[in-house]
Coordinates of C-alpha atoms in Angstrom, one line a residue:
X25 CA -17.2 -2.7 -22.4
X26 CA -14.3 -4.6 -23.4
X27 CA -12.0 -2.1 -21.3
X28 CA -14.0 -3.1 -18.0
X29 CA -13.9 -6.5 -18.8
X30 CA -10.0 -6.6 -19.3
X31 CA -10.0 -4.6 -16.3
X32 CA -12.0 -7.6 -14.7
X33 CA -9.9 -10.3 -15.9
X34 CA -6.8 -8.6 -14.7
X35 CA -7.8 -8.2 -11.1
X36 CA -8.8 -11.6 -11.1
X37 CA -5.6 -12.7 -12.0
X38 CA -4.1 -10.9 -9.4
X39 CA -6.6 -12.2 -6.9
X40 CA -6.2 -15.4 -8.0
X41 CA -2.0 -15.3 -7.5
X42 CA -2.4 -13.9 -4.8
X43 CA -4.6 -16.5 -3.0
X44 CA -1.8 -18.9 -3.6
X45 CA 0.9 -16.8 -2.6
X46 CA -1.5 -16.9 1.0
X47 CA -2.0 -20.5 0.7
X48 CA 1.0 -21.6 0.4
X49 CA 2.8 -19.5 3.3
X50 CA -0.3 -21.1 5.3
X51 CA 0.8 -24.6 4.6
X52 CA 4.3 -24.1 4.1
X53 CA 4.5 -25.5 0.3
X54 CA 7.9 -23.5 -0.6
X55 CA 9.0 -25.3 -2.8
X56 CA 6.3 -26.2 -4.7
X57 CA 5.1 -22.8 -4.6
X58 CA 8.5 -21.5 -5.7
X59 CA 8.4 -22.6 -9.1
X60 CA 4.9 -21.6 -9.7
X61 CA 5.2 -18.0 -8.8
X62 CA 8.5 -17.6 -10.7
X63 CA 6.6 -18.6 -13.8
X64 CA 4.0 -15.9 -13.3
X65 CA 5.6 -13.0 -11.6
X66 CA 6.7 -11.1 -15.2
X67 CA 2.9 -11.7 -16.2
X68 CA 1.6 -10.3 -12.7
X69 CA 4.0 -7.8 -12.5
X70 CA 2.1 -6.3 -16.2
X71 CA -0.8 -6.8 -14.9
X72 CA -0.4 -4.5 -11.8
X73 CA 0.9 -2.1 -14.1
X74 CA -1.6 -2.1 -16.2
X75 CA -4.3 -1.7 -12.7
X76 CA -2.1 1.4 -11.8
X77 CA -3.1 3.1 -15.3
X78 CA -6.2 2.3 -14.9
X79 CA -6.3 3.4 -11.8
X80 CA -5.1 6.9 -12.6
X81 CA -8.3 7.0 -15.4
X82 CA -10.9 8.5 -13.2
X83 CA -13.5 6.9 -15.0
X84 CA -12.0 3.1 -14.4
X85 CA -11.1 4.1 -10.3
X86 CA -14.1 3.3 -9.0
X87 CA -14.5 0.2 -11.2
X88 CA -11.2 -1.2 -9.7
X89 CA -12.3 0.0 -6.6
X90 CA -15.2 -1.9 -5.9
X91 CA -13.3 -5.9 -7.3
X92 CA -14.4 -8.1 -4.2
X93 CA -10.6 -9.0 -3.1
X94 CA -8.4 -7.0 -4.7
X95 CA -7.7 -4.1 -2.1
X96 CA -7.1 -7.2 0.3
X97 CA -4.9 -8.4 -2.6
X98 CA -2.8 -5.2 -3.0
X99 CA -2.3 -4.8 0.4
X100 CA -0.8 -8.4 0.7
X101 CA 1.3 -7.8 -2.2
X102 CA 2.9 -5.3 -0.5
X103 CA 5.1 -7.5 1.3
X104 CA 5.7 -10.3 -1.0
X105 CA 8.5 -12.5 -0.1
X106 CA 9.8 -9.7 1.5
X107 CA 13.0 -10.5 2.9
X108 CA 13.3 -13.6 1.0
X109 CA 16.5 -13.7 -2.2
X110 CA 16.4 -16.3 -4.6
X111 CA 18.3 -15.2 -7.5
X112 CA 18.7 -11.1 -8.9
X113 CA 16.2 -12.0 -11.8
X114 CA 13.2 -13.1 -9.5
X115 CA 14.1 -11.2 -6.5
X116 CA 14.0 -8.0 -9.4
X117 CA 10.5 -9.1 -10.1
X118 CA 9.5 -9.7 -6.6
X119 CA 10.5 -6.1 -5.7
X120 CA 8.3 -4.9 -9.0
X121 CA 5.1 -6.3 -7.5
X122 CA 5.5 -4.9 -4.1
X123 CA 6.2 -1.7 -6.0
X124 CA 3.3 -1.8 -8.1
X125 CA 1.1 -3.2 -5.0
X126 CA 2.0 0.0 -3.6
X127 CA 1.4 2.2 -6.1
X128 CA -1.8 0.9 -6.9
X129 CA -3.0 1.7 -3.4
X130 CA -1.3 5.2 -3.5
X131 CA -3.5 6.0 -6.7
X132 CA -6.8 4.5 -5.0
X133 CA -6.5 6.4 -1.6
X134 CA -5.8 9.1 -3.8
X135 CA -9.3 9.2 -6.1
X136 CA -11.5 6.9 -2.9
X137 CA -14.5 8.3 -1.3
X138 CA -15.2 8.2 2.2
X139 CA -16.6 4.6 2.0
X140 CA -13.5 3.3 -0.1
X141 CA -11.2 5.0 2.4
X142 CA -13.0 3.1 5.2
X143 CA -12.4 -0.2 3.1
X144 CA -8.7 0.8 3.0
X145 CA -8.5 1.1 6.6
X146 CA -10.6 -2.3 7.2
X147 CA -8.1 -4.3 5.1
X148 CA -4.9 -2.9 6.9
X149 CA -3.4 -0.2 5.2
X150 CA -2.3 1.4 8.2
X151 CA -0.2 -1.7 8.7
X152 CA 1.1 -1.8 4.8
X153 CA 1.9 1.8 5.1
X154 CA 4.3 1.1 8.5
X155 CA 6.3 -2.0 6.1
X156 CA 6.9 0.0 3.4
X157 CA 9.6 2.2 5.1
X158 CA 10.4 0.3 8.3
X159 CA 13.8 -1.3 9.2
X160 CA 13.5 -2.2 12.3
X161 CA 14.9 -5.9 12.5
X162 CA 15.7 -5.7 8.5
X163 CA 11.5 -5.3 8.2
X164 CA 10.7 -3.4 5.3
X165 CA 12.9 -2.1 2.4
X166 CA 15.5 -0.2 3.5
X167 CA 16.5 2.1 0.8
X168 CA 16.5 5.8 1.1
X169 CA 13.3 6.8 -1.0
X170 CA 10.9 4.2 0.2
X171 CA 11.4 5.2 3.8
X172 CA 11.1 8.7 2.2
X173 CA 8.5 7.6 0.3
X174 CA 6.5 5.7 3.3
X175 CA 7.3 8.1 6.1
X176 CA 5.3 11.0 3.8
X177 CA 3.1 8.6 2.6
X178 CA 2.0 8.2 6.5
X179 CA 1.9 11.6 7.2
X180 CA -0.6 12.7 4.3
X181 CA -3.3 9.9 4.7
X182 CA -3.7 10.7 8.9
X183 CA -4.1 14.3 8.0
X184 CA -6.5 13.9 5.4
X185 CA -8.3 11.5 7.2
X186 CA -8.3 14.0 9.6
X187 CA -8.7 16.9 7.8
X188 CA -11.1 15.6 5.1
X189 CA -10.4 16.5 1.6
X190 CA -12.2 18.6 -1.0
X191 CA -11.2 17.5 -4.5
X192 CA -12.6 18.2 -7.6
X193 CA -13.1 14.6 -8.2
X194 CA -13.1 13.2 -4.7
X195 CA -14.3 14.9 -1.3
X196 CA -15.3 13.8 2.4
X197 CA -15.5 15.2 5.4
X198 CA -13.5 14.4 8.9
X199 CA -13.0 10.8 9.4
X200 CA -12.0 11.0 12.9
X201 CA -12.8 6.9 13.5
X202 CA -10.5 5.8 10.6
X203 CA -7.6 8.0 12.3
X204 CA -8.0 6.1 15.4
X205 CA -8.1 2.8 13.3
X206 CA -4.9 3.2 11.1
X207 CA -2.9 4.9 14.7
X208 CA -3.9 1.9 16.2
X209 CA -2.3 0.0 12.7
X210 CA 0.4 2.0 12.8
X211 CA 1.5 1.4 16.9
X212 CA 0.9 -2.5 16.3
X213 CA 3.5 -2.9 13.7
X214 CA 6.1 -0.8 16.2
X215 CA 6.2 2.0 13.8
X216 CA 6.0 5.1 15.7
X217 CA 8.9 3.8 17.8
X218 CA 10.5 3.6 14.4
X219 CA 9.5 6.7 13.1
X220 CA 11.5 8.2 16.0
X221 CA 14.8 6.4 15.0
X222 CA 14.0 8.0 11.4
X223 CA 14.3 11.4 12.9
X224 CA 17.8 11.4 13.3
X225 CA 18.4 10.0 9.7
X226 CA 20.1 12.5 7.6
X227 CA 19.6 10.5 4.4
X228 CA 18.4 12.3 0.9
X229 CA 19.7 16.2 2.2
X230 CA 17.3 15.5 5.2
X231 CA 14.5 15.2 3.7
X232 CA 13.5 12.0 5.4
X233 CA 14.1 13.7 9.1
X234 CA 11.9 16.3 7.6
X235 CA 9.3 13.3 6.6
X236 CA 9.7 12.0 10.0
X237 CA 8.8 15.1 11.8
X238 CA 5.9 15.3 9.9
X239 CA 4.5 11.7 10.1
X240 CA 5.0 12.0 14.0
X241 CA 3.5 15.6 14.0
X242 CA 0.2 13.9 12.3
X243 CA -0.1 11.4 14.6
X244 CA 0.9 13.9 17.7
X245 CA -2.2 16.3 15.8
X246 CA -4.5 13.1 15.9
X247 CA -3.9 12.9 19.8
X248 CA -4.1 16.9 20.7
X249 CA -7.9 16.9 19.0
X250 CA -9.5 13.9 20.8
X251 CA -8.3 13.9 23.9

C-alpha cells in the first residue's frame, strides 16, 4: 500500500512539473520559469528514475500505466528544452529527464496491453519516437546511439503493432489502425525523409544504416499489407 502510494505521489510530481513546463512555453514566462525548473530538475530527474524501476516491476506497470496524465507527461518530457543550453550543470539534468522520459515509455510499450498501446499512440508517441533520433535542422539529439537507439526503437513498435505480440506477461493481436496512426505520426514530423538520410550514415560499424533499413522496411511492410 505504501509502495502504490509513493508510486502516486511521484507521478503527480511529474505531472505537476510538467504542467508548468507546458504553461510556461504557452505564455512565454522564460525567465520566471527558468529559475523554477532549475530548482527541481535533480528532484524530477529521481523521480523518473524511480518510475522506470517501477515500471520494470510487473506488478507496479499497470499501476503507472493507468495515472490520468502521465503518458501525456512522459511524452512531453521527451523534448524538454530541447535545443535550449544554459549552463553544463542544468543542460546535464535537462538531458537526464528526456532520457528517463524515454525510458520510461520504452518499459511501458514494452509490458502495455492492447488498450495501453492504443493510449500510446493517442498521446503521440509516434511523434516522440521521430525526435528522439532526428537531426534534421539540429531537431533531436544528435549523438550516435540515440539515433541508433530511436531508428530501432521505430522499427520494433510498427512491427509489433503489426505483428501482435505474444508475451508471457503481455499479448495482443494485430493492431493494424494504430500502424496507420503512428505512420501518419511518424510522416508529420518529416521522419521518413530523415530516415532515408540515416541510411547512408556509417556511424557505430554501421549499425545505424542497418537500423535505418529496418525502420524503413517496417514502414514499407505496413504499406505492402493494406494496400
Amino acid at each position: 500500500m505504501q509502495s502504490k502510494q509513493k508510486i502516486q505521489n511521484t507521478a503527480s510530481l511529474i505531472v505537476s512539473f510538467t504542467d508548468s513546463y507546458t504553461q510556461s512555453k504557452q505564455r512565454k514566462q522564460n525567465k520566471q520559469y527558468k529559475s523554477k525548473s532549475t530548482l527541481s530538475l535533480a528532484q524530477v530527474t529521481s523521480r523518473l528514475e524511480y518510475l522506470w524501476r517501477q515500471i520494470e516491476n510487473k506488478k507496479s506497470c499497470k499501476q503507472v500505466i493507468r495515472i490520468p496524465k502521465l503518458l501525456q507527461s512522459l511524452i512531453a518530457l521527451v523534448t524538454f528544452r530541447l535545443g535550449i543550453h544554459l549552463n553544463e550543470q542544468t543542460d546535464l539534468l535537462r538531458l537526464k529527464v528526456r532520457h528517463w522520459s524515454k525510458w520510461c515509455l520504452r518499459n511501458i510499450h514494452f509490458y502495455a496491453d492492447e488498450q495501453d498501446q492504443s493510449e500510446l499512440v493517442r498521446q503521440g508517441y509516434g511523434r516522440m519516437m521521430s525526435i528522439t533520433f532526428s537531426t534534421a535542422g539540429g531537431v533531436g539529439e544528435e549523438e550516435d546511439k540515440e539515433i541508433w537507439n530511436g531508428l530501432g526503437e521505430i522499427q520494433h513498435f510498427l512491427r509489433q503493432l503489426h505483428d501482435g505480440r505474444n508475451y508471457p506477461y503481455t499479448s495482443f493481436q494485430p493492431l493494424p489502425l494504430l500502424v496507420r496512426r503512428t505512420e501518419e505520426q511518424i510522416e508529420e514530423e518529416g521522419a521518413s525523409e530523415e530516415i532515408e538520410a540515416q541510411l547512408n550514415n556509417k556511424g557505430m560499424n554501421g549499425n545505424i544504416k542497418m537500423n535505418a533499413t529496418r525502420a524503413k522496411a517496417a514502414i514499407l511492410n505496413h504499406f505492402i499489407h493494406t494496400h
